[in-house]
CSV table of C-alpha atoms in Angstrom, one decimal:
chain,number,residue,atom,x,y,z
A,8,MET,CA,-4.9,-49.8,-29.2
A,9,THR,CA,-8.6,-49.0,-28.7
A,10,ALA,CA,-10.7,-48.9,-25.6
A,11,SER,CA,-13.7,-51.1,-26.5
A,12,PRO,CA,-16.3,-51.1,-29.3
A,13,ALA,CA,-18.9,-49.4,-27.1
A,14,ILE,CA,-16.5,-46.6,-26.1
A,15,ASP,CA,-15.1,-46.3,-29.5
A,16,ALA,CA,-18.6,-45.7,-30.9
A,17,LEU,CA,-19.3,-43.2,-28.2
A,18,LEU,CA,-16.1,-41.2,-29.0
A,19,ALA,CA,-16.6,-41.3,-32.7
A,20,THR,CA,-15.8,-38.1,-34.5
A,21,ALA,CA,-18.7,-35.7,-34.5
A,22,SER,CA,-20.3,-34.5,-37.7
A,23,THR,CA,-19.2,-31.1,-38.9
A,24,THR,CA,-22.7,-30.3,-40.2
A,25,PRO,CA,-25.4,-29.3,-37.7
A,26,ALA,CA,-28.9,-30.8,-38.0
A,27,ARG,CA,-31.6,-28.6,-39.4
A,28,PRO,CA,-34.1,-27.3,-36.9
A,29,SER,CA,-37.6,-28.6,-37.5
A,30,THR,CA,-40.3,-26.4,-39.0
A,31,LEU,CA,-42.5,-27.0,-35.9
A,32,GLU,CA,-39.8,-25.9,-33.5
A,33,ALA,CA,-39.2,-22.7,-35.5
A,34,GLU,CA,-43.0,-22.0,-35.3
A,35,LYS,CA,-43.0,-22.6,-31.6
A,36,VAL,CA,-40.0,-20.3,-31.1
A,37,ARG,CA,-41.7,-17.5,-33.0
A,38,ALA,CA,-44.9,-17.9,-31.0
A,39,ALA,CA,-42.9,-18.0,-27.7
A,40,GLN,CA,-41.1,-14.8,-28.7
A,41,ASP,CA,-44.6,-13.2,-29.1
A,42,GLY,CA,-45.4,-14.2,-25.5
A,43,ASP,CA,-47.1,-17.5,-26.1
A,44,MET,CA,-46.3,-19.4,-22.8
A,45,ARG,CA,-47.8,-22.7,-24.1
A,46,ALA,CA,-45.4,-22.6,-27.0
A,47,PHE,CA,-42.5,-22.1,-24.6
A,48,GLU,CA,-43.8,-25.0,-22.5
A,49,TRP,CA,-43.6,-27.2,-25.6
A,50,ILE,CA,-40.0,-26.1,-26.1
A,51,VAL,CA,-39.2,-26.9,-22.5
A,52,ARG,CA,-40.7,-30.4,-22.9
A,53,GLN,CA,-38.6,-31.0,-26.0
A,54,HIS,CA,-35.3,-30.0,-24.4
A,55,GLU,CA,-35.5,-30.4,-20.6
A,56,GLU,CA,-34.4,-34.1,-20.5
A,57,ARG,CA,-31.2,-33.6,-22.5
A,58,LEU,CA,-30.4,-30.3,-20.8
A,59,TYR,CA,-30.9,-31.8,-17.4
A,60,GLY,CA,-28.7,-34.8,-18.4
A,61,PHE,CA,-26.0,-32.3,-19.5
A,62,CYS,CA,-26.2,-30.5,-16.2
A,63,CYS,CA,-26.0,-33.8,-14.3
A,64,ARG,CA,-22.8,-34.8,-16.1
A,65,TRP,CA,-21.3,-31.4,-15.7
A,66,LEU,CA,-22.1,-30.8,-12.0
A,67,ARG,CA,-22.5,-34.5,-10.8
A,68,CYS,CA,-25.1,-33.4,-8.3
A,69,THR,CA,-28.8,-33.8,-8.9
A,70,HIS,CA,-29.9,-30.9,-6.7
A,71,ASP,CA,-27.6,-28.5,-8.5
A,72,ALA,CA,-28.5,-29.9,-11.9
A,73,ARG,CA,-32.2,-29.5,-11.3
A,74,GLU,CA,-31.8,-25.9,-10.1
A,75,VAL,CA,-29.4,-25.0,-13.0
A,76,CYS,CA,-31.7,-26.6,-15.6
A,77,GLN,CA,-34.7,-24.6,-14.2
A,78,ASP,CA,-32.6,-21.4,-14.2
A,79,ALA,CA,-31.5,-22.1,-17.8
A,80,PHE,CA,-35.1,-22.1,-19.0
A,81,VAL,CA,-36.0,-19.0,-17.0
A,82,ARG,CA,-33.0,-17.2,-18.6
A,83,ALA,CA,-34.0,-18.6,-22.0
A,84,TRP,CA,-37.6,-17.2,-21.6
A,85,GLN,CA,-36.3,-13.8,-20.6
A,86,ALA,CA,-33.8,-13.7,-23.5
A,87,LEU,CA,-35.9,-15.4,-26.1
A,88,PRO,CA,-36.9,-12.1,-27.8
A,89,GLU,CA,-33.2,-11.6,-28.6
A,90,PHE,CA,-32.8,-15.1,-30.1
A,91,GLU,CA,-32.2,-14.6,-33.8
A,92,GLY,CA,-32.1,-18.2,-34.9
A,93,ARG,CA,-28.6,-18.0,-36.4
A,94,ALA,CA,-27.7,-21.0,-34.2
A,95,ARG,CA,-30.0,-24.0,-33.4
A,96,LEU,CA,-32.2,-23.4,-30.3
A,97,SER,CA,-30.6,-26.4,-28.6
A,98,THR,CA,-27.1,-24.9,-29.1
A,99,TRP,CA,-28.3,-21.6,-27.6
A,100,LEU,CA,-29.8,-23.5,-24.6
A,101,TYR,CA,-26.5,-25.4,-24.1
A,102,GLN,CA,-24.7,-22.0,-24.0
A,103,ILE,CA,-27.0,-20.7,-21.3
A,104,ALA,CA,-26.7,-24.0,-19.3
A,105,LEU,CA,-22.9,-24.2,-19.6
A,106,ASN,CA,-22.5,-20.7,-18.3
A,107,LEU,CA,-24.8,-21.4,-15.3
A,108,CYS,CA,-23.0,-24.7,-14.6
A,109,ARG,CA,-19.7,-22.9,-14.5
A,110,ASP,CA,-21.1,-20.2,-12.2
A,111,ARG,CA,-22.6,-22.9,-9.9
A,112,ALA,CA,-19.3,-24.9,-9.8
A,113,LYS,CA,-17.4,-21.8,-8.6
A,114,THR,CA,-19.6,-21.3,-5.6
A,115,ARG,CA,-20.3,-24.8,-4.3
A,116,ALA,CA,-16.9,-26.3,-3.3
A,117,VAL,CA,-17.8,-27.2,0.3
A,118,ARG,CA,-21.3,-28.4,-0.4
A,119,GLN,CA,-20.1,-30.4,-3.5
A,120,ARG,CA,-18.0,-32.7,-1.3
A,121,ASP,CA,-21.1,-33.7,0.6
A,122,ASN,CA,-23.6,-34.1,-2.3
A,123,THR,CA,-21.5,-35.2,-5.3
A,124,LEU,CA,-22.6,-38.5,-6.8
A,125,ALA,CA,-21.0,-40.9,-9.2
A,126,LEU,CA,-22.7,-40.7,-12.6
A,127,GLU,CA,-24.3,-44.2,-12.2
A,128,GLU,CA,-26.0,-42.9,-9.0
A,129,VAL,CA,-27.5,-39.9,-10.6
A,130,GLU,CA,-31.3,-40.1,-10.5
A,131,ASP,CA,-33.1,-39.6,-13.8
A,132,ALA,CA,-29.8,-39.9,-15.8
A,133,PRO,CA,-30.4,-40.7,-19.5
A,134,LEU,CA,-31.0,-44.4,-19.9
A,135,CYS,CA,-29.2,-46.8,-22.3
A,136,PRO,CA,-31.2,-48.9,-24.7
A,137,GLN,CA,-32.4,-52.3,-23.4
A,138,THR,CA,-29.6,-54.9,-23.2
A,139,THR,CA,-29.1,-58.3,-21.6
A,140,PRO,CA,-28.0,-58.3,-18.0
A,141,ASP,CA,-24.4,-59.3,-18.9
A,142,GLU,CA,-24.2,-56.6,-21.6
A,143,ASN,CA,-25.7,-54.0,-19.3
A,144,ALA,CA,-23.2,-54.8,-16.5
A,145,GLU,CA,-20.2,-54.6,-18.9
A,146,LEU,CA,-21.4,-51.4,-20.4
A,147,LYS,CA,-22.1,-49.9,-17.0
A,148,SER,CA,-18.5,-50.8,-15.9
A,149,GLU,CA,-17.1,-49.2,-19.1
A,150,LEU,CA,-19.1,-46.1,-18.6
A,151,GLN,CA,-18.0,-45.7,-15.0
A,152,LYS,CA,-14.4,-46.1,-16.2
A,153,LEU,CA,-15.0,-43.6,-19.0
A,154,HIS,CA,-16.3,-41.0,-16.6
A,155,ARG,CA,-13.3,-41.4,-14.3
A,156,GLY,CA,-11.2,-40.8,-17.4
A,157,LEU,CA,-13.1,-37.7,-18.4
A,158,ALA,CA,-12.6,-36.3,-14.9
A,159,VAL,CA,-8.8,-36.3,-15.4
A,160,LEU,CA,-9.0,-34.3,-18.7
A,161,PRO,CA,-8.5,-30.5,-18.7
A,162,GLU,CA,-11.9,-28.7,-18.8
A,163,LYS,CA,-11.5,-27.5,-22.4
A,164,LEU,CA,-10.9,-31.1,-23.6
A,165,ARG,CA,-13.5,-32.7,-21.4
A,166,MET,CA,-16.1,-30.2,-22.6
A,167,VAL,CA,-15.7,-31.0,-26.3
A,168,LEU,CA,-16.2,-34.7,-25.6
A,169,MET,CA,-19.3,-34.0,-23.4
A,170,LEU,CA,-20.9,-31.9,-26.1
A,171,THR,CA,-20.0,-34.0,-29.2
A,172,ALA,CA,-20.1,-37.5,-27.8
A,173,PHE,CA,-22.8,-37.3,-25.1
A,174,GLU,CA,-24.9,-34.5,-26.3
A,175,GLY,CA,-24.6,-35.3,-30.0
A,176,LEU,CA,-23.7,-31.7,-31.1
A,177,SER,CA,-21.9,-31.3,-34.4
A,178,GLN,CA,-18.4,-29.7,-34.3
A,179,GLU,CA,-19.9,-26.5,-35.7
A,180,GLU,CA,-22.5,-26.4,-32.9
A,181,CYS,CA,-19.9,-27.2,-30.3
A,182,ALA,CA,-17.8,-24.3,-31.5
A,183,GLU,CA,-20.8,-22.0,-31.1
A,184,VAL,CA,-21.4,-23.2,-27.6
A,185,LEU,CA,-17.7,-22.8,-26.6
A,186,GLY,CA,-17.0,-19.6,-28.5
A,187,CYS,CA,-14.2,-21.0,-30.5
A,188,SER,CA,-13.5,-22.1,-34.1
A,189,VAL,CA,-14.5,-25.4,-35.7
A,190,ARG,CA,-10.8,-26.0,-36.3
A,191,GLY,CA,-10.2,-25.4,-32.6
A,192,VAL,CA,-12.9,-28.0,-31.7
A,193,GLU,CA,-11.3,-30.5,-34.1
A,194,GLY,CA,-8.0,-30.1,-32.4
A,195,ARG,CA,-9.5,-30.4,-28.9
A,196,VAL,CA,-11.4,-33.5,-29.8
A,197,TYR,CA,-8.3,-35.1,-31.2
A,198,ARG,CA,-6.2,-34.3,-28.1
A,199,ALA,CA,-9.1,-35.3,-25.8
A,200,ARG,CA,-9.5,-38.7,-27.5
A,201,GLN,CA,-5.8,-39.4,-27.4
A,202,MET,CA,-5.4,-38.5,-23.7
A,203,LEU,CA,-8.5,-40.5,-22.8
A,204,LEU,CA,-7.4,-43.6,-24.8
A,205,ASP,CA,-3.9,-43.3,-23.3
A,206,TRP,CA,-5.4,-43.1,-19.8
A,207,TRP,CA,-7.8,-46.0,-20.6
A,208,ASN,CA,-5.0,-48.3,-21.7
A,209,GLU,CA,-2.8,-47.4,-18.7
A,210,GLU,CA,-5.7,-48.3,-16.4
A,211,ARG,CA,-5.8,-51.7,-17.9
């Protein structure tokens, strides 16, 4: 039994092949490594929306997400001379953001209870394509349910779905972010999908 066409599409198996970085981005990275701040500002504009959305989904707090996203780009600027381009720039940025999200989550337990928001309440969250009011209401309900289901998964399983399904990373890129093998990612994705679908059907 499946969840719904929309959720099935969202949880579709990620590609094993990472997308190739654009020539323009590679040029901007090299310029930024040489100290060109305008080139780095271009990089920030290309990645800040997705990175902020990732931080929102991880932390579920807009204040923390904004600060962590800003800190991630500061760290990236400081470490950019060491970036060798073996991984995609976006993958490297996700690694930085994930580590900062984990650090923030460890130190905010009390404040989190006061400021945590449901995903649908998060300001500036990535928007879905235009749909009819009925379709939008149904999709919103399913996404709310999906995020409740994600919350019950162990962190390792929740993380692979966030990176592959929501962020669009390939399994190889996900493995680089999480520091594990592609085979390990495949196993986690399979277990996460099964646990989430079992939970979804029980909730019915």
